[in-house]
mmCIF file of C-alpha atoms in Angstrom:
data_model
loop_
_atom_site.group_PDB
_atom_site.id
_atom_site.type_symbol
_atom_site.label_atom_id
_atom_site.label_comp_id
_atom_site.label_asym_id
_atom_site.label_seq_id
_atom_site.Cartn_x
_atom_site.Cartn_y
_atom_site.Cartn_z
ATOM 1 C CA UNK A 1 -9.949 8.846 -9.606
ATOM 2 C CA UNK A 2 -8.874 5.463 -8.660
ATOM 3 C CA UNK A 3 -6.210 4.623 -11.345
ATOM 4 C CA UNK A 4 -6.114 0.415 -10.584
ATOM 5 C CA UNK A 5 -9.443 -1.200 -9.441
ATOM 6 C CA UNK A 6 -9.422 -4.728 -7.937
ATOM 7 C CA UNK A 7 -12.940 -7.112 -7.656
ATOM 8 C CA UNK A 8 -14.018 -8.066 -5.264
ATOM 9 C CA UNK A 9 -13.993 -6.159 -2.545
ATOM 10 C CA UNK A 10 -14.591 -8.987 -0.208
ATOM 11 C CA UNK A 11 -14.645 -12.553 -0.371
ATOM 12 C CA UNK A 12 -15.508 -15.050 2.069
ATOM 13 C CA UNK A 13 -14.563 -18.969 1.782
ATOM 14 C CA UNK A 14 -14.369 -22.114 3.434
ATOM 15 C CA UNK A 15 -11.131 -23.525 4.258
ATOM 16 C CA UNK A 16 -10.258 -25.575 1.102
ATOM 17 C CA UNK A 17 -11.491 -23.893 -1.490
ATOM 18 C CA UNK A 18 -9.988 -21.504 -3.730
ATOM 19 C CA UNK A 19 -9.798 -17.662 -4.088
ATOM 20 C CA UNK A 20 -9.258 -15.246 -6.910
ATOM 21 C CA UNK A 21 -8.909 -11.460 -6.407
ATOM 22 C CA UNK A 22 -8.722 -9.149 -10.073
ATOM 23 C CA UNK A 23 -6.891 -6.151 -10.855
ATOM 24 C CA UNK A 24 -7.752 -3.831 -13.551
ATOM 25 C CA UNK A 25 -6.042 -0.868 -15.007
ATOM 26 C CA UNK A 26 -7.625 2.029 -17.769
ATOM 27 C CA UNK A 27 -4.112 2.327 -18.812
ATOM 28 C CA UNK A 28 -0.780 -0.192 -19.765
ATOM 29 C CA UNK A 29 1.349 -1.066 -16.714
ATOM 30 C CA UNK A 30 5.146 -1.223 -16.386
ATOM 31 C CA UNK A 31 4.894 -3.533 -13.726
ATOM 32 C CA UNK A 32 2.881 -4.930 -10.711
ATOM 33 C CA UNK A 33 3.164 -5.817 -7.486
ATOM 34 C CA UNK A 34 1.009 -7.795 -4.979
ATOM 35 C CA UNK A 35 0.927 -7.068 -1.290
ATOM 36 C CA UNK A 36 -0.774 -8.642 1.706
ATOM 37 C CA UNK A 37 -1.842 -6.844 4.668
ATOM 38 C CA UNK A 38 -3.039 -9.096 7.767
ATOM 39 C CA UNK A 39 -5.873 -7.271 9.839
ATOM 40 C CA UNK A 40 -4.555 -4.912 12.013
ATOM 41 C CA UNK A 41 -1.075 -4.843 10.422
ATOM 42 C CA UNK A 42 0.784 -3.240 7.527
ATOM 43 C CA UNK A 43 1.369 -4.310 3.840
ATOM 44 C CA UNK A 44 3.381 -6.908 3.324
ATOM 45 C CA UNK A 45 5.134 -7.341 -0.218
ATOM 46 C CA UNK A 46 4.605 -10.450 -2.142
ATOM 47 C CA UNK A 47 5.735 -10.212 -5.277
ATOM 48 C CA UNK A 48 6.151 -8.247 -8.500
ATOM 49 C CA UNK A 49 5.302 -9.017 -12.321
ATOM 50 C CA UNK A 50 6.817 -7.378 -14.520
ATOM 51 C CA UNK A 51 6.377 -9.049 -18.542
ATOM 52 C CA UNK A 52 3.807 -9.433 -20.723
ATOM 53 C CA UNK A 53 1.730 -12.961 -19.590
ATOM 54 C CA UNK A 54 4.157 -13.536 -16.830
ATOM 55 C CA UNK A 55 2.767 -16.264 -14.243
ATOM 56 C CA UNK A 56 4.898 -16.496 -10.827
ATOM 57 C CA UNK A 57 3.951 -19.128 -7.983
ATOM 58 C CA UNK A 58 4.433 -19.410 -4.702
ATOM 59 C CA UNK A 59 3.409 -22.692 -2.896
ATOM 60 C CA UNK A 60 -0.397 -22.375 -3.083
ATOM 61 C CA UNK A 61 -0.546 -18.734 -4.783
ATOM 62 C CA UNK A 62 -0.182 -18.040 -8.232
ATOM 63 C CA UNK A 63 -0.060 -14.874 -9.871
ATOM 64 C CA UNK A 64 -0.365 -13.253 -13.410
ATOM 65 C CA UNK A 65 0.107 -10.697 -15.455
ATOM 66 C CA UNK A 66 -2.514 -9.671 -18.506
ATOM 67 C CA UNK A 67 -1.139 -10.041 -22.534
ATOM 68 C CA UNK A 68 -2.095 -6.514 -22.431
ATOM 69 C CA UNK A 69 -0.434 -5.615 -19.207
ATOM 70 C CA UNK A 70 -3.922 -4.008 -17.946
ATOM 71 C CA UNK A 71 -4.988 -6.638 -15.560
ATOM 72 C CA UNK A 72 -3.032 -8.960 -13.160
ATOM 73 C CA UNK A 73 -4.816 -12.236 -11.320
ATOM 74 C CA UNK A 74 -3.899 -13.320 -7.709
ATOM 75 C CA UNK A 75 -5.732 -17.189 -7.307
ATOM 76 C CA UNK A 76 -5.006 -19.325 -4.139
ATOM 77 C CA UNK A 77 -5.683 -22.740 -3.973
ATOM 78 C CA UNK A 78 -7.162 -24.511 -0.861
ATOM 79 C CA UNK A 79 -7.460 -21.785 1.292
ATOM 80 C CA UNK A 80 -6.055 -22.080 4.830
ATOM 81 C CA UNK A 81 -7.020 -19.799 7.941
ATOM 82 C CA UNK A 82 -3.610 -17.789 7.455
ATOM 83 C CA UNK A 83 -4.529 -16.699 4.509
ATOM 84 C CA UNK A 84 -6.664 -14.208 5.612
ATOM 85 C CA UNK A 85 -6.616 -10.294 5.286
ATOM 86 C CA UNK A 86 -6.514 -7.834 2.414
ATOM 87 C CA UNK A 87 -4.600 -8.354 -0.665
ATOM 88 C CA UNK A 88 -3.618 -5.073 -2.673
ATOM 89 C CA UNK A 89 -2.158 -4.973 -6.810
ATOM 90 C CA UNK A 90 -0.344 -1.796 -7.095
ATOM 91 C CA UNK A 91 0.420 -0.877 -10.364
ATOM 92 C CA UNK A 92 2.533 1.178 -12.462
ATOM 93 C CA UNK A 93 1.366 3.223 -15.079
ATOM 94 C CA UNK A 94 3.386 6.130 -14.839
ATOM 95 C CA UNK A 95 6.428 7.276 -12.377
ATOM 96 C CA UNK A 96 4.404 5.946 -9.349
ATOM 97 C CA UNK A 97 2.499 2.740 -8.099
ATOM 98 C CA UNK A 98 -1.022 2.895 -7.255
ATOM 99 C CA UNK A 99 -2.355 0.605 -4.961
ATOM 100 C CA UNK A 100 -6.027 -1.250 -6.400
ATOM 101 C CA UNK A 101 -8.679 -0.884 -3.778
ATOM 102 C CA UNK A 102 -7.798 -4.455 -1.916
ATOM 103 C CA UNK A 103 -9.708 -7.380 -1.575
ATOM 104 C CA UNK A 104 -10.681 -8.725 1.651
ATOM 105 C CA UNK A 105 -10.392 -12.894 2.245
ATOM 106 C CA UNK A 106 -12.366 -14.304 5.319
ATOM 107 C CA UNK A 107 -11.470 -17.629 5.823
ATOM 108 C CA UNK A 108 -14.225 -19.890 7.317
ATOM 109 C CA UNK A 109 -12.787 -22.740 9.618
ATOM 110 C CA UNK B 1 16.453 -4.123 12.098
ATOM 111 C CA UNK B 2 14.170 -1.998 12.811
ATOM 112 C CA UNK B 3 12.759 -1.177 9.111
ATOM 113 C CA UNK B 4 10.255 1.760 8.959
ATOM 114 C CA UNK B 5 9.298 3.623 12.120
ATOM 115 C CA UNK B 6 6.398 5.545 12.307
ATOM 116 C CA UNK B 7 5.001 7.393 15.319
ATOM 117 C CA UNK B 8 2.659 7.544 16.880
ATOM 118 C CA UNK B 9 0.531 4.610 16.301
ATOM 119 C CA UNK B 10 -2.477 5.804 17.880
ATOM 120 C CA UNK B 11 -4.155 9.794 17.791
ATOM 121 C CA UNK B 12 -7.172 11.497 18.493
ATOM 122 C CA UNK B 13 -7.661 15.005 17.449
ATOM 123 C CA UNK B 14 -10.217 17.618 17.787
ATOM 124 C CA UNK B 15 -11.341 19.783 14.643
ATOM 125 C CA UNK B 16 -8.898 22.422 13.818
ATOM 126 C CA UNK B 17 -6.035 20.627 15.764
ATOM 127 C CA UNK B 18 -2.713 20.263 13.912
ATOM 128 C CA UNK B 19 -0.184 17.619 14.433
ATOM 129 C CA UNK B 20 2.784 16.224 12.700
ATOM 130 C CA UNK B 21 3.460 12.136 11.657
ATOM 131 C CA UNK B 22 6.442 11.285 11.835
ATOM 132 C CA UNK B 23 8.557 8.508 10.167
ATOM 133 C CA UNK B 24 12.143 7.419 9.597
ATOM 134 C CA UNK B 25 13.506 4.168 8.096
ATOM 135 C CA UNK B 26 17.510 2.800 8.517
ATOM 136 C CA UNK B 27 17.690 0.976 5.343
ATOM 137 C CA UNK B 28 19.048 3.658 3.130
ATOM 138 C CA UNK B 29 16.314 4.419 0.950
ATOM 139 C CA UNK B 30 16.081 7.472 -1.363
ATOM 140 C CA UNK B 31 12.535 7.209 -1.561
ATOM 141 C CA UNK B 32 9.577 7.288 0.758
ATOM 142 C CA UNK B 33 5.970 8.155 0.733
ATOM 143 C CA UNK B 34 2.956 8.687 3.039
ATOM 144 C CA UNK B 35 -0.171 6.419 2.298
ATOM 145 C CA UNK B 36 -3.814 6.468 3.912
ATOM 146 C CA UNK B 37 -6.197 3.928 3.928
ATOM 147 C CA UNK B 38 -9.910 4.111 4.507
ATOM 148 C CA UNK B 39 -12.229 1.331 4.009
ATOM 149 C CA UNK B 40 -12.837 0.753 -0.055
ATOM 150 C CA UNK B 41 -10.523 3.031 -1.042
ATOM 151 C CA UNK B 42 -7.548 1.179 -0.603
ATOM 152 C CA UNK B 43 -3.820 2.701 -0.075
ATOM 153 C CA UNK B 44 -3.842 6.343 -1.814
ATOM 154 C CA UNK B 45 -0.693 8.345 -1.932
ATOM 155 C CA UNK B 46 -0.837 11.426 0.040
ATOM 156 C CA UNK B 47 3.215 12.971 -1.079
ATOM 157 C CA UNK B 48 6.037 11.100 -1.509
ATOM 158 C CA UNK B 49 9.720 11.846 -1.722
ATOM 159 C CA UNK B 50 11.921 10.603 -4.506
ATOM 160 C CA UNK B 51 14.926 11.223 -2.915
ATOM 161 C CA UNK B 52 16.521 13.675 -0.065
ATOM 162 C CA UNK B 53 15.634 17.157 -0.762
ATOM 163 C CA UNK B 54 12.439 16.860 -3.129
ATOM 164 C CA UNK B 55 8.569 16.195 -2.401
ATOM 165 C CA UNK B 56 5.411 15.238 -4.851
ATOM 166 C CA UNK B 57 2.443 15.393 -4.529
ATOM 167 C CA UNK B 58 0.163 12.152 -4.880
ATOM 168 C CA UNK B 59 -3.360 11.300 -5.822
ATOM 169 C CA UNK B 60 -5.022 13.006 -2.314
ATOM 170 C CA UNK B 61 -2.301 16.193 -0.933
ATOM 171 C CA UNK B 62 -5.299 18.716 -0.293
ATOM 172 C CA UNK B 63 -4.818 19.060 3.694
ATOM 173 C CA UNK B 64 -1.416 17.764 4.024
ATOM 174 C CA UNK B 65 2.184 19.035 4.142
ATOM 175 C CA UNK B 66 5.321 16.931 4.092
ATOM 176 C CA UNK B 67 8.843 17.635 5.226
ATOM 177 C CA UNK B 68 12.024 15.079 4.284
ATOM 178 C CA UNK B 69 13.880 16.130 6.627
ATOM 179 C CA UNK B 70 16.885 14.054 5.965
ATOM 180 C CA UNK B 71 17.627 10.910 3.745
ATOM 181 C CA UNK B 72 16.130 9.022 6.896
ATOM 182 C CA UNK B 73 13.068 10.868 7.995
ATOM 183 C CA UNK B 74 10.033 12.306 6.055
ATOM 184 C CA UNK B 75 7.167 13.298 8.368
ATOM 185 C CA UNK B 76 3.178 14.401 7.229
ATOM 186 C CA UNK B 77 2.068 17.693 8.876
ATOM 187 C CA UNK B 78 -1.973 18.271 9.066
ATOM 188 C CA UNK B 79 -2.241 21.808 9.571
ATOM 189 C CA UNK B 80 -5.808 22.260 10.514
ATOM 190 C CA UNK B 81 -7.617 18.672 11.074
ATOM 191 C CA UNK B 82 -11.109 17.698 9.674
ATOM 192 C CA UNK B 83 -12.996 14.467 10.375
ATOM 193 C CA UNK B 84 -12.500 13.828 6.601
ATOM 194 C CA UNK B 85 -8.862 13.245 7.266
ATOM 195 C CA UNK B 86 -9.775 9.942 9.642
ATOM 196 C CA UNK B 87 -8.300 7.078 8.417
ATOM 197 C CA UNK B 88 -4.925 4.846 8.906
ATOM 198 C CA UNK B 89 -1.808 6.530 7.649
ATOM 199 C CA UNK B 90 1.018 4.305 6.490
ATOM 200 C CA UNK B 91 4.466 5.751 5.707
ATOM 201 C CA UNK B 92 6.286 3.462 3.213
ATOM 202 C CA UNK B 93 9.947 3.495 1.904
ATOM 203 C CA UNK B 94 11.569 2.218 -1.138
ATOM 204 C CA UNK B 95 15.767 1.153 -2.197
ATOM 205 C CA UNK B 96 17.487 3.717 -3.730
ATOM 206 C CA UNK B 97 15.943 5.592 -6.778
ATOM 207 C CA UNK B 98 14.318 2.548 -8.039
ATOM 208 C CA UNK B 99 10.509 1.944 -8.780
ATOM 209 C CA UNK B 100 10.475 -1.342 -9.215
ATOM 210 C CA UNK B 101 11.207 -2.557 -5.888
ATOM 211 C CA UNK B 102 8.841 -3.599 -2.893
ATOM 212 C CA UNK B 103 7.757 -0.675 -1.337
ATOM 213 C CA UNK B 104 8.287 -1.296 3.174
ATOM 214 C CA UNK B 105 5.863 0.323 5.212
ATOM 215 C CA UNK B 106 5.641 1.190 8.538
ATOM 216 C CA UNK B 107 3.383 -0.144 11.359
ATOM 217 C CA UNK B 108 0.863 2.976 10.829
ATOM 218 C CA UNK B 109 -0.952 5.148 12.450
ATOM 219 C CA UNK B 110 -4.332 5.420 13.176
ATOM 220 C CA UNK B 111 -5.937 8.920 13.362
ATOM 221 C CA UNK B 112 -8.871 10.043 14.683
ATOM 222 C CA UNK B 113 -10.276 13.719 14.408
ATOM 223 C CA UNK B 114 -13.761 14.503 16.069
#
């Protein structure tokens, strides 16, 4: 079974406003990493979290890591258009990262 | 630079067709993997190879065979296709015998099998 979940699966805004994508794990997590696939393209990596209640930014993203190391946050604030496409967590609970299911961002003009 | 190379980007089988994917990367990475992606599923692993020599099998290797041929190149065989096995497949590659680096994928391929 799926070993990282993420919520939602889809998310549509208007331009300006924010977004927030979850990732969930049944089990602890060495580390995480957050990738970004435009449509039609490959994943991108973003970044990667690796301590208890980390939080890393990056201009209008933020990202953090659960006390627990079970969950991981990806918020962006005031959305632009090239923010679209699917953003992945992929964690590590073992020897291997899994990738969470993705969530898609449509950006309304 | 050309990063990881996967070919080819677009293929339609028929049922019961085989074919090989192949992909090679020039950064000198011990480790690389093959991905697919279908719509809610996400990215699940297929095989990967830790290093030159040595292939694993991931979350989803029922229909699948992998080959590293060299430290470069690690290509997915389907032996017998199924319209199950539609879907985007993404080779990926990682720095040497780490796990917690990015992982670099390769412009994918999608896959068709009627």
């Amino acid at each position: 079974g799926q070993q990282v979940m993420q919520i939602p699966q889809y998310q549509h805004v208007q331009e300006g406003e924010d977004f927030t994508t979850y990732c969930n794990s049944s089990t602890t997590l060495s580390n995480i990493q957050w990738y970004k696939q435009r449509p039609g393209g490959h994943p991108v990596f973003l970044i990667q979290l690796v301590k208890s209640g980390e939080v890393k930014k990056q201009k209008r993203l933020t990202f953090q890591f659960g006390e627990a190391k079970k969950n991981s946050s990806l918020h962006i604030t005031a959305t632009q258009t090239t923010d679209v496409g699917t953003y992945f967590c992929a964690g590590r609970p073992g020897n291997q990262f899994y990738f969470g299911t993705g969530t898609s961002l449509t950006v309304i003009p | 630079n050309a990063g990881v190379t996967q070919t080819p980007k677009f293929q339609v089988l028929k049922t019961g067709q085989s074919m090989t994917l192949q992909c090679a990367q020039d950064m000198n990475h011990n480790s690389m993997y093959w991905y697919r992606q279908d719509p809610g599923m996400g990215l699940r692993l297929i095989y990967y190879s830790a290093s030159e020599g040595t292939t694993d099998k991931g979350e989803v290797p029922n229909g699948y065979n992998v080959s590293r041929l060299n430290k470069r190149e690690f290509s997915l065989r389907l032996e017998s296709a199924a319209p199950s096995q539609t879907s985007v497949y993404f080779c990926a590659s990682r720095p040497t015998g780490m796990v917690n680096t990015e992982a670099f994928f390769g412009q994918g391929t999608r896959l068709t099998v009627v």
